């Protein structure tokens, strides 16, 4: 799932190929996810979406939103001359590398944990040839790159650092190397020629200036050689058929190649670069006529750009390229910008939204440099005018109120002032001048008469030495990414823009992406200068479509799945009952009304909702749940605001007498949903299921909606909704294997109040129906590796025995670890695995430990990658033009020495399907179990089990886009953000500051842990569904 709820604008949106895990019944709120991937409904570091008023303008665009093609075959990407076969040299090298791995004796491996080698390539399934969104990169065998680390004194950041590096690349001391230099414009320079370490003095000047100012800053840049990187050595390693071959400079060289690509975007005109070359993530956006755009409303525009990243693969180097969308501030006059935006949410949120935007002043003429080229006068918005501005000055500014207009902001103007300088320094004397308003100054000095005096004045200086401008003389520059949180409406528009068919994305990549990302010699002359050749079409790879499992329901009924989906209301046969239905004797329903909900509330009569509840009660019985009629069948609770104490009083009463409370929420329920979940899950210990009134009362599709709600009810009641066909589960049916999912959610960038939160879920038996979970606050915000794994796993192992009714602990533990970046694979093994083993050492009996129990397998689950596959023929495509559910790719774009694969278990509901990526970092189970079993392929066994896990998600009647353990852990992380919504919202609510240790500048983890500590009555259940 690439996004849920609201999303981060500047972080970029991908092509929306994930499968939603059912959830058609009820409402999922919460703060959303921070960082990369997942949008946050309440978590943002700069003004949330709720304050934005004003109009949004007409929907613009240029994006292609192509629908289906009637009843005909789906459109697939093709090239003249037919479909090229996958590279035979690559296949030959892959096979040669795997042959020795099949005979590896586990006893020869050392005690130190190392990333396991691929045991085999999979063979099961129908073979298909697929396009992959990769192009091949060939480098001159003579190319050597010398990597130099830069240290800049005094320290510089952001745009200033970028300009310092630009000036460095033009410095006379590097003139003889000029045409062979590239940089990431942060801390690295690459050179085709070696030169001695040196320190270069840079006299800073702004873009377009001919000469530095007399009092300008002088920077010292020290260059020190750190690596000598020969591309021939990388190719020799990648083409070697020796499984034990090593190349220590592989990652530095791949990073260097990514720096080479990023240099193009950072140095090109009308291009905007986002992401870090060091992390292998770089997105390039063309500003102007080349780009596809879409109006998001409220001063934001979505632009389609392209992600590009160099990757090492078997026998070759590839560049992964994918479409990517991001939100940008709309260019234009700042006063019109603010009028469209509106100030209904308050001036503080307005200030947070516009802080950091670069503007061009229009009341002064452009400067001309020596070449006669006009140079704009650019400023950066700091803040709105504030009563505390310039307090240290002799003649401080006089500001009537925060966000005052030009007639209510005065500054000291010297008598001899002949320029636009508005404020004296700290030593300025009171005599020989006067206070003047911003309004009068611009009228007298510049003949600019401000039309709207109610609009606030901005400060483009700093708070100590303010420099005021009226909005009327400011013009927002194009190409500025917006890192604020998108509103719900904006997120919906972004999704409309991002959702595209595979054909459209593949075509965009080839026709536009290669040029915009600097992967074509037409736009990037550095390719030829450095000796790089990049293919101008996508590669093809071999894939397989593996069979999907059947699913089982009550009364021993098994039904087939088609396209990763099935129906509880099969044609020509009775409806299905849950495989293990729960019982519910005491439950009730409440409809919550808010003041702004009046128009909707009028459609929800007591009689109408009573009838809906009667229908729902019948559905519960039809699915097998033994449910009594609801107590007090219909209650209406009128709240005056989100924090109305009447809600807590209701929840407290309900917890004392009910198993479950069904809550029908107003039309805009996010804050209320968060509060309901906190009160129910944490404070009072009562299960809650939430729905939005407009959905449950809509007769269209109501029966299916109610059945989706029943899925949640049954899981919360401890039941199992369906079972995966045991013949697809292998040794899991022996009831000796526990499967664990782990995830971590992080606050959005810039949010210093919210913590990172880790979650763990685990199965309790071989039925894989119940997955109780636990939450833990991380010691440091944005910490990826989980600190409390020992206690978390111990709690799951105890539940295995108690709730799963086992006499022994599991012999096998399979861990699916979500939320880990690619650079953290080895740290997971080095730091998290010992914590998991420590839990087992503390809890397993000595005889079990002597037997080597438990055996563990750990796989990293990757969702936020950019690899996509496209069908090459209509026969191999689903109705949406995507690859079919069950598609597996483990060749062509992987490294043979690693055990990883891509699996698309689901059918994408919209857009381009995104497969999940699985990378095995530890295996003590599959190789030892199947290596000597005739007819068993180790890779197939793990892949098939993983696909079956995608069918084990109980809240859906379809396979989800990645395996259920990781998916459940992800959902649990989402729930934790509801509990701490006051910290994840932007700006954090003032009452939440008690959970932050202000003196130490850190997190009060004890207080925070209490806020996510699920109530004793619910903690061993699936409360989070």
PDB file of N, CA and C in Angstrom, residues 46-93:
ATOM      1  N   UNK A  46       4.593  20.650   9.313  1.00  0.00           N
ATOM      2  CA  UNK A  46       4.277  22.017   8.935  1.00  0.00           C
ATOM      3  C   UNK A  46       2.817  22.104   8.613  1.00  0.00           C
ATOM      4  N   UNK A  47       2.123  23.010   9.235  1.00  0.00           N
ATOM      5  CA  UNK A  47       0.709  23.262   9.137  1.00  0.00           C
ATOM      6  C   UNK A  47      -0.128  22.219   8.466  1.00  0.00           C
ATOM      7  N   UNK A  48      -1.057  21.640   9.178  1.00  0.00           N
ATOM      8  CA  UNK A  48      -1.909  20.611   8.627  1.00  0.00           C
ATOM      9  C   UNK A  48      -2.864  21.157   7.593  1.00  0.00           C
ATOM     10  N   UNK A  49      -3.599  20.238   6.984  1.00  0.00           N
ATOM     11  CA  UNK A  49      -4.458  20.652   5.890  1.00  0.00           C
ATOM     12  C   UNK A  49      -5.722  21.367   6.329  1.00  0.00           C
ATOM     13  N   UNK A  50      -6.107  21.250   7.617  1.00  0.00           N
ATOM     14  CA  UNK A  50      -7.419  21.727   8.008  1.00  0.00           C
ATOM     15  C   UNK A  50      -7.551  23.234   7.958  1.00  0.00           C
ATOM     16  N   UNK A  51      -6.457  23.962   8.006  1.00  0.00           N
ATOM     17  CA  UNK A  51      -6.564  25.422   8.092  1.00  0.00           C
ATOM     18  C   UNK A  51      -6.783  26.060   6.747  1.00  0.00           C
ATOM     19  N   UNK A  52      -6.539  25.312   5.692  1.00  0.00           N
ATOM     20  CA  UNK A  52      -6.499  25.960   4.398  1.00  0.00           C
ATOM     21  C   UNK A  52      -7.896  26.254   3.901  1.00  0.00           C
ATOM     22  N   UNK A  53      -8.154  27.511   3.656  1.00  0.00           N
ATOM     23  CA  UNK A  53      -9.434  27.886   3.077  1.00  0.00           C
ATOM     24  C   UNK A  53      -9.229  28.331   1.653  1.00  0.00           C
ATOM     25  N   UNK A  54     -10.170  29.099   1.173  1.00  0.00           N
ATOM     26  CA  UNK A  54     -10.011  29.651  -0.166  1.00  0.00           C
ATOM     27  C   UNK A  54     -10.337  28.628  -1.225  1.00  0.00           C
ATOM     28  N   UNK A  55     -10.331  29.102  -2.429  1.00  0.00           N
ATOM     29  CA  UNK A  55     -10.660  28.231  -3.543  1.00  0.00           C
ATOM     30  C   UNK A  55      -9.465  27.472  -4.025  1.00  0.00           C
ATOM     31  N   UNK A  56      -9.710  26.499  -4.838  1.00  0.00           N
ATOM     32  CA  UNK A  56      -8.614  25.703  -5.334  1.00  0.00           C
ATOM     33  C   UNK A  56      -8.296  25.937  -6.791  1.00  0.00           C
ATOM     34  N   UNK A  57      -9.156  26.672  -7.465  1.00  0.00           N
ATOM     35  CA  UNK A  57      -8.893  26.850  -8.895  1.00  0.00           C
ATOM     36  C   UNK A  57      -9.384  25.661  -9.696  1.00  0.00           C
ATOM     37  N   UNK A  58      -9.423  25.843 -10.989  1.00  0.00           N
ATOM     38  CA  UNK A  58      -9.846  24.755 -11.857  1.00  0.00           C
ATOM     39  C   UNK A  58      -8.784  23.672 -11.893  1.00  0.00           C
ATOM     40  N   UNK A  59      -9.231  22.476 -12.138  1.00  0.00           N
ATOM     41  CA  UNK A  59      -8.290  21.362 -12.235  1.00  0.00           C
ATOM     42  C   UNK A  59      -7.497  21.504 -13.516  1.00  0.00           C
ATOM     43  N   UNK A  60      -6.220  21.659 -13.399  1.00  0.00           N
ATOM     44  CA  UNK A  60      -5.382  21.774 -14.579  1.00  0.00           C
ATOM     45  C   UNK A  60      -4.837  20.424 -14.942  1.00  0.00           C
ATOM     46  N   UNK A  61      -3.772  20.434 -15.652  1.00  0.00           N
ATOM     47  CA  UNK A  61      -3.176  19.138 -15.808  1.00  0.00           C
ATOM     48  C   UNK A  61      -2.585  18.909 -17.132  1.00  0.00           C
ATOM     49  N   UNK A  62      -2.482  17.920 -17.694  1.00  0.00           N
ATOM     50  CA  UNK A  62      -1.681  17.510 -18.801  1.00  0.00           C
ATOM     51  C   UNK A  62      -1.396  16.066 -18.566  1.00  0.00           C
ATOM     52  N   UNK A  63      -1.826  15.527 -17.417  1.00  0.00           N
ATOM     53  CA  UNK A  63      -1.606  14.122 -17.157  1.00  0.00           C
ATOM     54  C   UNK A  63      -2.572  13.292 -17.976  1.00  0.00           C
ATOM     55  N   UNK A  64      -2.173  12.074 -18.257  1.00  0.00           N
ATOM     56  CA  UNK A  64      -3.022  11.175 -19.036  1.00  0.00           C
ATOM     57  C   UNK A  64      -3.764  10.269 -18.078  1.00  0.00           C
ATOM     58  N   UNK A  65      -5.084  10.315 -18.084  1.00  0.00           N
ATOM     59  CA  UNK A  65      -5.875   9.447 -17.224  1.00  0.00           C
ATOM     60  C   UNK A  65      -6.710   8.536 -18.107  1.00  0.00           C
ATOM     61  N   UNK A  66      -6.068   7.528 -18.610  1.00  0.00           N
ATOM     62  CA  UNK A  66      -6.715   6.685 -19.606  1.00  0.00           C
ATOM     63  C   UNK A  66      -7.517   5.609 -18.908  1.00  0.00           C
ATOM     64  N   UNK A  67      -8.704   5.437 -19.331  1.00  0.00           N
ATOM     65  CA  UNK A  67      -9.533   4.401 -18.756  1.00  0.00           C
ATOM     66  C   UNK A  67      -9.316   3.081 -19.448  1.00  0.00           C
ATOM     67  N   UNK A  68     -10.285   2.208 -19.271  1.00  0.00           N
ATOM     68  CA  UNK A  68     -10.165   0.907 -19.896  1.00  0.00           C
ATOM     69  C   UNK A  68     -10.440   1.003 -21.386  1.00  0.00           C
ATOM     70  N   UNK A  69     -10.417  -0.120 -22.030  1.00  0.00           N
ATOM     71  CA  UNK A  69     -10.612  -0.106 -23.485  1.00  0.00           C
ATOM     72  C   UNK A  69     -11.851  -0.915 -23.829  1.00  0.00           C
ATOM     73  N   UNK A  70     -12.949  -0.518 -23.152  1.00  0.00           N
ATOM     74  CA  UNK A  70     -14.177  -1.245 -23.420  1.00  0.00           C
ATOM     75  C   UNK A  70     -14.047  -2.693 -23.003  1.00  0.00           C
ATOM     76  N   UNK A  71     -14.488  -3.588 -23.836  1.00  0.00           N
ATOM     77  CA  UNK A  71     -14.401  -5.000 -23.505  1.00  0.00           C
ATOM     78  C   UNK A  71     -13.220  -5.680 -24.152  1.00  0.00           C
ATOM     79  N   UNK A  72     -12.338  -4.920 -24.799  1.00  0.00           N
ATOM     80  CA  UNK A  72     -11.214  -5.509 -25.508  1.00  0.00           C
ATOM     81  C   UNK A  72     -10.077  -5.882 -24.592  1.00  0.00           C
ATOM     82  N   UNK A  73      -9.017  -6.425 -25.157  1.00  0.00           N
ATOM     83  CA  UNK A  73      -7.860  -6.817 -24.360  1.00  0.00           C
ATOM     84  C   UNK A  73      -7.163  -5.591 -23.784  1.00  0.00           C
ATOM     85  N   UNK A  74      -6.479  -5.736 -22.652  1.00  0.00           N
ATOM     86  CA  UNK A  74      -5.775  -4.597 -22.075  1.00  0.00           C
ATOM     87  C   UNK A  74      -4.612  -4.159 -22.959  1.00  0.00           C
ATOM     88  N   UNK A  75      -4.305  -2.879 -22.904  1.00  0.00           N
ATOM     89  CA  UNK A  75      -3.199  -2.334 -23.682  1.00  0.00           C
ATOM     90  C   UNK A  75      -1.890  -2.651 -22.962  1.00  0.00           C
ATOM     91  N   UNK A  76      -0.915  -3.183 -23.686  1.00  0.00           N
ATOM     92  CA  UNK A  76       0.375  -3.517 -23.079  1.00  0.00           C
ATOM     93  C   UNK A  76       1.484  -2.798 -23.830  1.00  0.00           C
ATOM     94  N   UNK A  77       2.551  -2.537 -23.122  1.00  0.00           N
ATOM     95  CA  UNK A  77       3.685  -1.838 -23.715  1.00  0.00           C
ATOM     96  C   UNK A  77       4.405  -2.754 -24.694  1.00  0.00           C
ATOM     97  N   UNK A  78       4.823  -2.200 -25.824  1.00  0.00           N
ATOM     98  CA  UNK A  78       5.538  -2.987 -26.828  1.00  0.00           C
ATOM     99  C   UNK A  78       6.525  -2.096 -27.558  1.00  0.00           C
ATOM    100  N   UNK A  79       7.434  -2.702 -28.277  1.00  0.00           N
ATOM    101  CA  UNK A  79       8.425  -1.968 -29.069  1.00  0.00           C
ATOM    102  C   UNK A  79       8.467  -2.564 -30.463  1.00  0.00           C
ATOM    103  N   UNK A  80       8.885  -1.777 -31.444  1.00  0.00           N
ATOM    104  CA  UNK A  80       9.026  -2.322 -32.803  1.00  0.00           C
ATOM    105  C   UNK A  80      10.027  -3.479 -32.819  1.00  0.00           C
ATOM    106  N   UNK A  81       9.711  -4.498 -33.594  1.00  0.00           N
ATOM    107  CA  UNK A  81      10.640  -5.616 -33.707  1.00  0.00           C
ATOM    108  C   UNK A  81      10.339  -6.751 -32.758  1.00  0.00           C
ATOM    109  N   UNK A  82       9.305  -6.608 -31.914  1.00  0.00           N
ATOM    110  CA  UNK A  82       8.928  -7.703 -31.034  1.00  0.00           C
ATOM    111  C   UNK A  82       9.559  -7.622 -29.670  1.00  0.00           C
ATOM    112  N   UNK A  83       9.244  -8.605 -28.862  1.00  0.00           N
ATOM    113  CA  UNK A  83       9.681  -8.620 -27.463  1.00  0.00           C
ATOM    114  C   UNK A  83      11.089  -9.215 -27.374  1.00  0.00           C
ATOM    115  N   UNK A  84      12.059  -8.460 -26.867  1.00  0.00           N
ATOM    116  CA  UNK A  84      13.402  -9.037 -26.727  1.00  0.00           C
ATOM    117  C   UNK A  84      13.429 -10.096 -25.630  1.00  0.00           C
ATOM    118  N   UNK A  85      14.194 -11.134 -25.845  1.00  0.00           N
ATOM    119  CA  UNK A  85      14.320 -12.193 -24.841  1.00  0.00           C
ATOM    120  C   UNK A  85      15.176 -11.706 -23.678  1.00  0.00           C
ATOM    121  N   UNK A  86      14.950 -12.222 -22.469  1.00  0.00           N
ATOM    122  CA  UNK A  86      15.827 -11.878 -21.354  1.00  0.00           C
ATOM    123  C   UNK A  86      17.286 -12.191 -21.702  1.00  0.00           C
ATOM    124  N   UNK A  87      18.196 -11.404 -21.193  1.00  0.00           N
ATOM    125  CA  UNK A  87      19.618 -11.514 -21.516  1.00  0.00           C
ATOM    126  C   UNK A  87      20.143 -12.921 -21.190  1.00  0.00           C
ATOM    127  N   UNK A  88      20.628 -13.633 -22.208  1.00  0.00           N
ATOM    128  CA  UNK A  88      21.098 -15.008 -22.003  1.00  0.00           C
ATOM    129  C   UNK A  88      22.372 -15.064 -21.173  1.00  0.00           C
ATOM    130  N   UNK A  89      23.214 -14.052 -21.312  1.00  0.00           N
ATOM    131  CA  UNK A  89      24.447 -14.019 -20.506  1.00  0.00           C
ATOM    132  C   UNK A  89      24.115 -13.933 -19.030  1.00  0.00           C
ATOM    133  N   UNK A  90      23.102 -13.141 -18.708  1.00  0.00           N
ATOM    134  CA  UNK A  90      22.677 -13.015 -17.306  1.00  0.00           C
ATOM    135  C   UNK A  90      22.166 -14.360 -16.800  1.00  0.00           C
ATOM    136  N   UNK A  91      21.301 -14.992 -17.581  1.00  0.00           N
ATOM    137  CA  UNK A  91      20.743 -16.285 -17.168  1.00  0.00           C
ATOM    138  C   UNK A  91      21.833 -17.324 -16.967  1.00  0.00           C
ATOM    139  N   UNK A  92      22.788 -17.346 -17.866  1.00  0.00           N
ATOM    140  CA  UNK A  92      23.889 -18.312 -17.763  1.00  0.00           C
ATOM    141  C   UNK A  92      24.706 -18.068 -16.494  1.00  0.00           C
ATOM    142  N   UNK A  93      24.984 -16.819 -16.188  1.00  0.00           N
ATOM    143  CA  UNK A  93      25.745 -16.494 -14.981  1.00  0.00           C
ATOM    144  C   UNK A  93      24.953 -16.854 -13.736  1.00  0.00           C
TER     145      UNK A  93
END
